[in-house]
């Protein structure tokens, strides 16, 4: 078509000239003209004729050149347009298609899908832990990796599978084919195998992996929703351990909708101050007397009822609300504790996210000053993963807490890396043995041995040990025989609201249980 358009003028001119020639021949035009010029000698028509002959030779040559120039300009314009279209639909770094192309193509595929009975699919992939490489090794290295990843993705795409870079370390593949549903998992596997390998540099190498989400189009969904679904499936793959793929389905959609609702309720609950501290008694195992409480967050929602902390604490951490939430709880707990006996301590849980905040010690000190609770009545419980990443700054924070008399417990001991290195480098005062070991001490000799070893270790390091999750008398007796100092669990009391603690204290501090003196120390040699 474009060739016809390009030569249209020449064709029209040739056709007109040919028709003119036929007419001239038909009517003997030359003879007529000759007769006419002879009859009108004084008009000098023969000179005009010579001029026309000369012009008819020069004109086609001029027209030819003009036409050639025009065609060259037209071609240049076309190349420039093609280039502009290419740039606007491709990613400059990797040469893959870009986000704009994906959405344009998806819109067309979705339009066709209903009439053709096809179901386009989108595969979305995100590199795992790309940011640290970019930060530590520089953007040039990051760019190099992104280019190699793009090549590898492209190399495993078949016909009708178009690779796209969405931005950053996020890529996608559009499966523009009738068998998209069947072919998506095998393509996802090929991508994982191609991307999750080593990347070599002069003198060093690194491994990369990616997580992949797959979403298949369903009636009534638009391109943006389809890509969002693939993104959500990709996050599911990340949550399930990375370097794998996951499908988006209705169940996941429903779960995400519920999470989004929970999230917005949580935001409102922090504003409304719906979080309360509950207090679980901690006892001295040897005497059975109360020594303090662990502060446990409770969300008593007017619409949802009692939401367990295992649900809302991780969510609050994810959405950056753990700070406001836990300061609410700490403040209320400190206020409650100031009205109790001076020797009763409260142990407050700090989440790893909070602990990475350099100002944490100052924030806690400010709450102590506001509420009037002396530092020696507060303990802070942290898990090993809060300190493992940056031991030096953890040490500094712990020392700042120590300076005002706050004691530090290493919580859930035995469940993390439990490295002796962590223990010896940081100034802990207490160890809390995780309840998963305590619940098995009477059934599993292995767990009993671990608990025995932890108590021995703590004693050699001059640390106080608290066993949490004591539910059975046998467990208590076992711990008592090991000389484990402190205990906490449903066997004594569950976490309770402030009013109930007040009532318990008003009735006088009797030992919560009578120690079994018949049990002798047998666990430790
Ligand atoms: P954790 O720090 O290990 O707290 C002990 C958990 O064990 C509490 O669960 C407590 O109710 C439960 N527990 C106590 N005695 C027993 C027992 O005899 N048997 C059993 N099976 N469980 C017992 P809870 O209150 O549901 O808290 C769960 C986790 O949520 C806590 O584990 C802690 O990691 C987190 N958490 C709770 N409150 C806070 C908070 O204010 N801040 C932060 N960052 N985390 C909190
Ligand atoms: Ca705890
Ligand atoms: Ca614990």
Coordinates of C-alpha atoms and ligand atoms in Angstrom, one line a residue:
X1 CA 0.0 0.0 0.0
X2 CA 2.7 2.5 0.9
X3 CA 4.5 1.8 -2.4
X4 CA 1.3 2.7 -4.3
X5 CA 1.0 5.9 -2.2
X6 CA 4.6 6.8 -2.8
X7 CA 4.5 6.5 -6.6
X8 CA 0.9 7.8 -6.9
X9 CA 1.9 11.2 -8.4
X10 CA 4.2 9.6 -11.0
X11 CA 1.5 7.1 -12.0
X12 CA -1.1 9.8 -12.3
X13 CA 1.2 12.0 -14.4
X14 CA 2.1 9.1 -16.7
X15 CA -1.5 8.1 -17.2
X16 CA -2.6 11.7 -18.0
X17 CA 0.4 12.0 -20.4
X18 CA -0.6 8.8 -22.1
X19 CA -4.2 9.9 -22.4
X20 CA -3.0 13.2 -23.8
X21 CA -0.8 11.4 -26.3
X22 CA -3.7 9.2 -27.5
X23 CA -5.9 12.2 -27.9
X24 CA -3.2 14.0 -29.9
X25 CA -2.7 11.0 -32.2
X26 CA -6.5 10.5 -32.6
X27 CA -7.1 14.1 -33.7
X28 CA -3.9 14.5 -35.7
X29 CA -3.0 17.3 -33.3
X30 CA 0.5 17.8 -34.7
X31 CA -0.7 18.3 -38.3
X32 CA -3.4 20.7 -37.0
X33 CA -0.9 22.7 -35.1
X34 CA 1.5 22.8 -38.1
X35 CA -1.3 24.1 -40.3
X36 CA -2.4 26.6 -37.7
X37 CA 1.2 28.0 -37.2
X38 CA 1.6 28.3 -41.0
X39 CA -1.6 30.3 -41.2
X40 CA -0.5 32.6 -38.4
X41 CA 3.2 33.1 -39.2
X42 CA 3.3 36.4 -37.4
X43 CA 2.3 34.8 -34.1
X44 CA 5.8 33.1 -33.8
X45 CA 4.2 29.9 -32.7
X46 CA 7.1 27.8 -33.9
X47 CA 9.3 29.6 -31.3
X48 CA 6.8 28.7 -28.6
X49 CA 6.8 25.2 -29.8
X50 CA 10.6 24.9 -29.6
X51 CA 10.3 26.3 -26.0
X52 CA 7.7 23.6 -25.1
X53 CA 9.8 20.8 -26.6
X54 CA 12.9 22.0 -24.5
X55 CA 10.7 22.3 -21.4
X56 CA 9.1 18.9 -21.9
X57 CA 12.6 17.4 -21.8
X58 CA 13.8 19.5 -18.7
X59 CA 10.6 19.2 -16.7
X60 CA 10.5 15.4 -16.3
X61 CA 14.1 15.5 -15.1
X62 CA 13.3 18.2 -12.6
X63 CA 10.2 16.4 -11.4
X64 CA 12.1 13.2 -11.0
X65 CA 14.7 14.9 -8.8
X66 CA 11.9 16.6 -6.8
X67 CA 10.1 13.3 -6.3
X68 CA 13.3 11.6 -5.2
X69 CA 13.9 14.3 -2.5
X70 CA 10.3 14.1 -1.4
X71 CA 10.5 10.3 -1.1
X72 CA 13.8 10.5 1.0
X73 CA 12.2 13.0 3.3
X74 CA 9.1 10.8 3.7
X75 CA 11.3 7.8 4.5
X76 CA 13.2 9.8 7.1
X77 CA 10.0 10.8 8.8
X78 CA 8.8 7.2 8.8
X79 CA 12.1 6.0 10.4
X80 CA 11.9 8.8 13.0
X81 CA 8.3 7.8 13.8
X82 CA 9.2 4.1 14.1
X83 CA 12.1 5.1 16.4
X84 CA 9.8 7.2 18.6
X85 CA 7.3 4.4 18.8
X86 CA 10.1 1.9 19.7
X87 CA 11.4 4.2 22.4
X88 CA 7.9 4.8 23.9
X89 CA 7.2 1.1 24.1
X90 CA 10.6 -0.3 25.1
X91 CA 12.8 -0.1 28.2
X92 CA 16.0 1.8 27.6
X93 CA 18.2 -0.4 29.9
X94 CA 17.2 -3.9 28.9
X95 CA 15.6 -3.4 25.5
X96 CA 12.5 -5.3 26.6
X97 CA 9.0 -4.0 26.1
X98 CA 7.9 -1.6 28.8
X99 CA 4.9 -1.1 31.1
X100 CA 3.1 1.1 28.5
X101 CA 3.3 -1.6 25.9
X102 CA 2.1 -4.3 28.3
X103 CA -1.0 -2.3 29.2
X104 CA -1.8 -1.4 25.5
X105 CA -1.3 -5.0 24.4
X106 CA -3.3 -6.4 27.3
X107 CA -6.2 -4.0 26.5
X108 CA -6.2 -5.4 22.9
X109 CA -5.9 -9.0 24.0
X110 CA -8.7 -8.6 26.5
X111 CA -10.9 -7.1 23.8
X112 CA -10.2 -10.1 21.6
X113 CA -10.5 -12.6 24.4
X114 CA -14.2 -12.6 24.5
X115 CA -14.7 -13.0 20.8
X116 CA -11.9 -15.6 20.3
X117 CA -12.6 -17.5 23.5
X118 CA -8.9 -17.1 24.6
X119 CA -7.6 -16.2 28.1
X120 CA -4.5 -14.1 28.2
X121 CA -2.2 -14.5 31.2
X122 CA 0.4 -12.4 32.9
X123 CA 3.4 -13.7 34.7
X124 CA 5.0 -11.1 37.0
X125 CA 8.4 -11.6 38.6
X126 CA 10.4 -9.7 41.1
X127 CA 14.1 -10.3 42.0
X128 CA 14.6 -11.4 45.6
X129 CA 17.0 -9.3 47.6
X130 CA 18.1 -7.1 44.7
X131 CA 18.2 -3.9 46.7
X132 CA 21.2 -4.9 48.9
X133 CA 23.2 -5.7 45.8
X134 CA 22.3 -2.4 44.2
X135 CA 23.1 -0.5 47.4
X136 CA 26.3 -2.4 48.3
X137 CA 27.8 -2.9 44.8
X138 CA 26.6 0.2 43.1
X139 CA 24.1 0.9 40.4
X140 CA 26.3 -0.2 37.5
X141 CA 26.4 -3.7 39.0
X142 CA 22.7 -3.6 39.5
X143 CA 22.1 -2.5 35.9
X144 CA 24.4 -5.3 34.7
X145 CA 22.4 -7.9 36.6
X146 CA 19.1 -6.4 35.3
X147 CA 20.3 -6.7 31.7
X148 CA 21.4 -10.3 32.2
X149 CA 18.1 -11.2 33.9
X150 CA 16.2 -9.6 30.9
X151 CA 18.3 -11.7 28.5
X152 CA 17.6 -14.8 30.4
X153 CA 13.9 -14.2 30.6
X154 CA 13.7 -13.5 26.9
X155 CA 15.7 -16.6 26.1
X156 CA 13.0 -18.9 27.7
X157 CA 10.0 -17.2 26.1
X158 CA 8.4 -18.9 23.1
X159 CA 6.3 -17.4 20.4
X160 CA 3.4 -15.4 21.7
X161 CA 5.2 -14.8 25.0
X162 CA 6.4 -11.2 25.3
X163 CA 8.9 -10.2 28.0
X164 CA 8.4 -6.8 29.7
X165 CA 10.4 -4.8 32.3
X166 CA 7.9 -3.0 34.5
X167 CA 10.5 -1.0 36.3
X168 CA 13.1 -1.5 39.0
X169 CA 13.7 -5.2 39.5
X170 CA 10.2 -6.1 38.3
X171 CA 9.6 -7.9 35.1
X172 CA 6.5 -9.5 33.4
X173 CA 5.7 -11.8 30.6
X174 CA 2.4 -11.5 28.6
X175 CA 1.2 -14.9 27.4
X176 CA -0.6 -13.8 24.3
X177 CA -1.9 -17.2 23.2
X178 CA -4.8 -19.6 23.3
X179 CA -2.9 -22.1 25.6
X180 CA -1.9 -19.4 28.2
X181 CA -3.4 -21.3 31.2
X182 CA -1.6 -24.5 30.3
X183 CA 1.7 -22.9 29.4
X184 CA 2.0 -20.4 32.2
X185 CA 3.4 -22.9 34.9
X186 CA 6.0 -24.3 32.5
X187 CA 7.1 -20.8 31.5
X188 CA 7.3 -19.9 35.2
X189 CA 9.5 -22.9 35.8
X190 CA 11.7 -22.0 32.9
X191 CA 12.1 -18.4 34.2
X192 CA 13.0 -19.6 37.7
X193 CA 15.6 -22.0 36.3
X194 CA 17.1 -19.3 34.0
X195 CA 17.1 -16.4 36.5
X196 CA 17.9 -18.3 39.7
X197 CA 21.6 -18.9 39.0
X198 CA 25.0 -17.3 39.4
X199 CA 26.0 -13.9 38.0
X200 CA 29.8 -13.7 37.4
X201 CA 31.8 -10.5 37.9
X202 CA 35.6 -10.1 37.7
X203 CA 36.8 -11.4 41.1
X204 CA 33.4 -12.1 42.6
X205 CA 30.0 -13.7 41.8
X206 CA 26.6 -13.5 43.3
X207 CA 23.5 -15.7 43.2
X208 CA 20.1 -14.2 42.3
X209 CA 16.6 -15.6 42.6
X210 CA 13.2 -14.3 41.7
X211 CA 9.6 -14.9 42.9
X212 CA 6.9 -15.4 40.3
X213 CA 3.2 -14.7 40.3
X214 CA 0.8 -15.9 37.7
X215 CA -2.7 -14.5 36.9
X216 CA -5.0 -15.7 34.2
X217 CA -7.7 -13.4 32.8
X218 CA -11.3 -13.9 33.8
X219 CA -14.4 -12.3 32.4
X220 CA -14.9 -8.7 33.7
X221 CA -11.3 -8.1 34.7
X222 CA -9.3 -5.3 33.1
X223 CA -5.5 -5.1 32.4
X224 CA -4.7 -3.2 35.6
X225 CA -6.6 -5.7 37.7
X226 CA -4.9 -8.7 36.0
X227 CA -1.4 -7.2 36.6
X228 CA -2.4 -6.5 40.2
X229 CA -3.5 -10.1 40.7
X230 CA -0.2 -11.4 39.3
X231 CA 1.6 -9.0 41.7
X232 CA -0.4 -10.4 44.6
X233 CA 0.4 -13.9 43.6
X234 CA 4.0 -12.9 43.4
X235 CA 3.9 -11.6 47.0
X236 CA 2.3 -14.9 48.0
X237 CA 5.3 -16.7 46.4
X238 CA 7.7 -14.4 48.4
X239 CA 5.8 -15.1 51.6
X240 CA 6.0 -18.8 51.0
X241 CA 9.8 -18.7 50.9
X242 CA 10.8 -17.0 47.7
X243 CA 12.4 -18.5 44.5
X244 CA 9.1 -20.1 43.6
X245 CA 5.8 -19.3 41.7
X246 CA 2.3 -19.0 42.9
X247 CA -1.1 -18.7 41.1
X248 CA -3.6 -16.0 41.8
X249 CA -7.0 -17.5 42.6
X250 CA -10.3 -16.5 44.2
X251 CA -9.2 -17.8 47.6
X252 CA -6.1 -15.6 47.5
X253 CA -8.2 -12.7 46.4
X254 CA -10.6 -13.2 49.3
X255 CA -7.7 -13.5 51.8
X256 CA -6.2 -10.3 50.5
X257 CA -9.5 -8.5 50.7
X258 CA -9.8 -9.7 54.3
X259 CA -6.2 -8.5 55.1
X260 CA -7.0 -5.1 53.5
X261 CA -10.1 -4.8 55.8
X262 CA -8.1 -5.9 58.8
X263 CA -5.4 -3.4 57.9
X264 CA -7.9 -0.5 57.7
X265 CA -9.6 -1.6 61.0
X266 CA -6.1 -1.8 62.6
X267 CA -5.3 1.8 61.5
X268 CA -8.6 3.0 63.0
X269 CA -8.1 1.0 66.2
X270 CA -4.7 2.6 66.8
X271 CA -6.3 6.0 66.5
X272 CA -9.2 5.0 68.8
X273 CA -6.8 3.5 71.3
X274 CA -8.4 0.1 71.3
X275 CA -5.2 -1.7 72.4
X276 CA -4.8 -2.8 76.0
X277 CA -2.1 -4.4 78.0
X278 CA -2.9 -7.8 79.6
X279 CA -0.6 -9.1 82.3
X280 CA 0.5 -12.7 82.8
X281 CA 2.0 -13.4 86.2
X282 CA 5.7 -14.6 86.4
X283 CA 6.5 -16.6 89.5
X284 CA 9.6 -17.7 91.4
X285 CA 9.5 -21.4 91.0
X286 CA 11.3 -22.1 94.3
X287 CA 8.9 -20.1 96.4
X288 CA 5.7 -19.9 94.3
X289 CA 5.6 -16.2 94.8
X290 CA 4.7 -13.6 92.3
X291 CA 7.6 -11.5 91.0
X292 CA 6.0 -9.6 88.1
X293 CA 4.1 -9.8 84.9
X294 CA 4.7 -10.1 81.1
X295 CA 2.8 -7.4 79.3
X296 CA 0.9 -8.9 76.4
X297 CA -1.0 -6.7 73.8
X298 CA -4.7 -7.3 73.4
X299 CA -7.0 -5.8 70.7
X300 CA -10.5 -5.9 71.9
X301 CA -12.3 -4.7 68.8
X302 CA -16.0 -3.7 69.0
X303 CA -16.6 -5.4 65.7
X304 CA -14.1 -8.3 65.6
X305 CA -13.9 -9.2 69.2
X306 CA -10.6 -10.4 70.7
X307 CA -8.0 -10.4 68.0
X308 CA -4.9 -12.4 68.9
X309 CA -1.5 -10.6 68.9
X310 CA -0.1 -13.2 66.5
X311 CA -2.5 -11.7 63.9
X312 CA -2.2 -8.0 64.5
X313 CA 1.4 -7.6 65.7
X314 CA 3.0 -8.8 62.4
X315 CA 0.5 -6.7 60.4
X316 CA 1.3 -3.6 62.5
X317 CA 5.0 -4.3 61.9
X318 CA 4.3 -4.5 58.1
X319 CA 2.4 -1.3 57.9
X320 CA 4.6 0.7 60.2
X321 CA 2.2 1.0 63.1
X322 CA 4.0 -1.1 65.6
X323 CA 5.5 2.0 67.2
X324 CA 2.3 3.9 68.0
X325 CA 0.6 0.6 69.0
X326 CA 3.2 -0.5 71.4
X327 CA 3.8 2.9 73.0
X328 CA 0.1 2.9 73.8
X329 CA 0.4 -0.4 75.5
X330 CA 3.7 0.4 77.3
X331 CA 2.3 3.7 78.6
X332 CA -0.9 2.0 80.0
X333 CA 1.2 -0.9 81.5
X334 CA 3.5 1.5 83.2
X335 CA 0.6 3.5 84.6
X336 CA -1.0 0.3 86.0
X337 CA 2.3 -0.9 87.5
X338 CA 2.9 2.3 89.4
X339 CA -0.2 1.5 91.5
X340 CA 1.2 -2.0 92.4
X341 CA 3.9 -3.1 94.9
X342 CA 7.3 -1.6 94.3
X343 CA 9.0 -5.0 93.9
X344 CA 6.7 -6.1 91.0
X345 CA 8.3 -5.9 87.5
X346 CA 6.7 -5.7 84.1
X347 CA 8.3 -7.3 81.1
X348 CA 7.5 -5.6 77.8
X349 CA 7.9 -7.2 74.3
X350 CA 9.8 -5.1 71.7
X351 CA 9.4 -6.2 68.1
X352 CA 12.6 -6.5 66.0
X353 CA 11.4 -3.7 63.7
X354 CA 11.2 -1.3 66.7
X355 CA 14.5 -2.4 68.0
X356 CA 16.3 -1.3 64.8
X357 CA 15.2 2.3 65.7
X358 CA 18.3 4.0 67.2
X359 CA 16.1 6.2 69.4
X360 CA 14.3 3.3 71.1
X361 CA 16.0 3.6 74.4
X362 CA 15.2 7.4 74.6
X363 CA 11.5 6.7 73.7
X364 CA 11.2 4.1 76.5
X365 CA 13.0 6.4 79.0
X366 CA 10.5 9.2 78.1
X367 CA 7.5 6.9 78.8
X368 CA 9.1 5.9 82.2
X369 CA 9.6 9.6 83.0
X370 CA 6.0 10.5 82.0
X371 CA 4.4 7.7 84.0
X372 CA 6.8 7.7 87.0
X373 CA 7.7 4.0 86.8
X374 CA 11.4 3.5 87.9
X375 CA 13.6 1.8 85.3
X376 CA 14.5 -1.2 87.5
X377 CA 10.8 -2.2 87.5
X378 CA 10.8 -2.6 83.7
X379 CA 12.2 -5.5 81.6
X380 CA 12.4 -5.5 77.9
X381 CA 12.0 -8.8 76.0
X382 CA 13.6 -9.1 72.6
X383 CA 14.1 -12.0 70.3
X384 CA 17.4 -13.0 68.8
X385 CA 16.5 -11.8 65.3
X386 CA 16.2 -8.3 66.7
X387 CA 19.9 -8.1 67.4
X388 CA 21.5 -10.5 65.0
X389 CA 21.8 -8.1 62.0
X390 CA 23.7 -5.3 63.8
X391 CA 25.3 -6.6 67.0
X392 CA 27.2 -3.3 67.6
X393 CA 24.2 -1.0 67.5
X394 CA 22.2 -3.5 69.5
X395 CA 24.9 -3.5 72.1
X396 CA 24.7 0.3 72.3
X397 CA 20.9 0.3 72.6
X398 CA 21.0 -2.4 75.4
X399 CA 23.6 -0.4 77.3
X400 CA 21.5 2.7 77.1
X401 CA 18.6 0.8 78.5
X402 CA 20.8 -0.7 81.2
X403 CA 21.9 2.9 82.2
X404 CA 18.4 3.6 83.5
X405 CA 18.1 0.2 85.3
X406 CA 16.0 -1.6 82.7
X407 CA 16.8 -5.3 82.4
X408 CA 16.9 -7.3 79.1
X409 CA 15.5 -10.7 78.4
X410 CA 16.3 -12.8 75.4
X411 CA 12.9 -14.2 74.5
X412 CA 11.9 -17.4 72.7
X413 CA 15.4 -18.8 73.4
X414 CA 16.0 -22.0 71.4
X415 CA 13.8 -21.1 68.4
X416 CA 16.2 -18.8 66.5
X417 CA 19.8 -19.3 65.7
X418 CA 20.5 -19.3 69.4
X419 CA 24.1 -18.7 68.8
X420 CA 26.4 -18.5 71.8
X421 CA 28.2 -15.7 70.0
X422 CA 25.1 -13.5 70.4
X423 CA 24.7 -14.4 74.0
X424 CA 28.3 -13.7 74.9
X425 CA 28.5 -10.4 73.0
X426 CA 25.4 -8.7 74.4
X427 CA 24.6 -7.7 78.0
X428 CA 21.5 -9.8 78.6
X429 CA 20.1 -10.3 82.1
X430 CA 17.6 -13.1 81.4
X431 CA 16.8 -15.9 79.1
X432 CA 13.3 -17.1 78.4
X433 CA 13.0 -20.7 77.2
X434 CA 10.4 -21.0 74.5
X435 CA 7.2 -22.7 75.4
X436 CA 7.5 -25.2 72.5
X437 CA 10.3 -26.9 74.5
X438 CA 8.5 -26.7 77.9
X439 CA 5.4 -28.4 76.4
X440 CA 7.5 -31.3 75.3
X441 CA 9.8 -31.8 78.3
X442 CA 7.8 -34.7 79.8
X443 CA 7.2 -36.4 76.4
X444 CA 10.4 -35.9 74.5
X445 CA 13.7 -36.7 76.1
X446 CA 15.3 -34.5 73.4
X447 CA 13.4 -31.4 74.6
X448 CA 14.2 -32.3 78.2
X449 CA 17.9 -32.4 77.3
X450 CA 17.7 -29.0 75.5
X451 CA 16.0 -27.4 78.5
X452 CA 18.5 -28.9 80.8
X453 CA 21.4 -27.5 78.7
X454 CA 19.8 -24.0 78.4
X455 CA 19.4 -23.8 82.2
X456 CA 23.0 -24.9 82.7
X457 CA 24.2 -22.5 80.1
X458 CA 22.3 -19.6 81.7
X459 CA 23.6 -20.5 85.1
X460 CA 27.2 -20.5 83.9
X461 CA 26.7 -17.0 82.3
X462 CA 24.9 -15.7 85.4
X463 CA 21.6 -15.2 83.6
X464 CA 18.2 -15.7 85.2
X465 CA 16.0 -18.2 83.4
X466 CA 12.3 -18.0 82.9
X467 CA 10.4 -21.0 81.5
X468 CA 7.3 -19.9 79.6
X469 CA 4.2 -21.9 78.7
X470 CA 4.1 -24.1 81.8
X471 CA 0.8 -25.9 81.6
X472 CA 1.3 -29.2 83.5
X473 CA 2.4 -30.0 87.1
X474 CA 5.0 -32.5 85.7
X475 CA 6.6 -29.7 83.7
X476 CA 6.8 -27.5 86.7
X477 CA 8.3 -30.3 88.8
X478 CA 10.9 -31.0 86.1
X479 CA 11.9 -27.3 85.9
X480 CA 12.0 -27.0 89.7
X481 CA 14.4 -30.0 89.8
X482 CA 16.6 -28.2 87.4
X483 CA 16.6 -25.0 89.6
X484 CA 15.0 -23.0 86.8
X485 CA 14.3 -19.7 88.6
X486 CA 11.2 -18.3 87.1
X487 CA 8.1 -19.7 85.5
X488 CA 5.0 -18.5 83.6
X489 CA 2.1 -20.4 82.1
X490 CA -1.6 -21.4 82.2
X491 CA -0.8 -23.7 85.1
X492 CA -0.6 -20.6 87.3
X493 CA -2.6 -17.8 85.5
X494 CA -3.4 -16.8 81.9
X495 CA -2.8 -13.2 80.8
X496 CA -5.4 -11.0 82.6
X497 CA -6.7 -7.4 82.4
X498 CA -5.5 -4.7 84.8
X499 CA -8.7 -4.9 86.9
X500 CA -8.1 -8.6 87.6
X501 CA -4.5 -8.0 88.6
X502 CA -5.7 -5.2 91.0
X503 CA -8.2 -7.6 92.5
X504 CA -5.6 -10.4 92.9
X505 CA -3.2 -8.0 94.6
X506 CA -5.9 -6.5 96.9
X507 CA -6.5 -10.0 98.2
X508 CA -2.9 -10.2 99.4
X509 CA 0.1 -11.7 97.7
X510 CA -0.1 -15.4 98.7
X511 CA 2.1 -17.8 96.8
X512 CA 0.3 -18.7 93.5
X513 CA 1.2 -22.4 94.1
X514 CA 2.8 -24.4 96.8
X515 CA 6.2 -25.7 95.7
X516 CA 6.6 -29.5 95.7
X517 CA 9.4 -29.9 98.2
X518 CA 9.5 -33.7 97.6
X519 CA 11.2 -33.2 94.2
X520 CA 14.9 -33.1 94.3
X521 CA 17.3 -31.6 91.9
X522 CA 18.1 -34.3 89.4
X523 CA 18.5 -32.8 86.0
X524 CA 21.8 -31.1 86.5
X525 CA 25.1 -32.5 87.5
Ligands
LIG1 P1 5.6 -14.3 73.5 O1 6.3 -13.1 73.8 O2 6.3 -15.6 73.4 O3 4.4 -14.4 74.6 C1 4.0 -15.5 75.3 C2 2.8 -16.1 74.7 O4 2.6 -17.3 75.2 C3 1.6 -15.2 74.9 O5 0.8 -15.4 73.8 C4 1.0 -15.9 76.1 O6 -0.4 -15.7 76.2 C5 1.2 -17.4 75.7 N1 1.2 -18.2 76.9 C6 1.4 -18.0 78.1 N2 1.3 -19.1 78.9 C7 1.0 -20.1 78.1 C8 0.8 -21.5 78.3 O7 0.8 -22.0 79.3 N3 0.6 -22.2 77.1 C9 0.5 -21.7 75.9 N4 0.3 -22.4 74.9 N5 0.7 -20.3 75.7 C10 1.0 -19.6 76.8 P2 0.0 -14.1 73.2 O8 -0.4 -13.2 74.2 O9 -1.0 -14.7 72.2 O10 1.2 -13.4 72.4 C11 1.8 -14.0 71.3 C12 3.0 -13.3 70.8 O11 2.6 -12.0 70.4 C13 4.0 -13.0 71.9 O12 4.7 -14.2 72.2 C14 4.8 -11.9 71.4 O13 5.7 -12.3 70.5 C15 3.7 -11.1 70.6 N6 3.3 -10.0 71.5 C16 2.3 -9.9 72.4 N7 2.2 -8.7 72.9 C17 3.1 -7.9 72.3 C18 3.5 -6.6 72.3 O14 3.0 -5.8 73.1 N8 4.5 -6.2 71.5 C19 5.2 -7.0 70.7 N9 6.1 -6.6 69.9 N10 4.8 -8.3 70.6 C20 3.8 -8.8 71.4
LIG2 CA1 7.7 -12.4 75.4
LIG3 CA1 8.3 -15.9 74.4

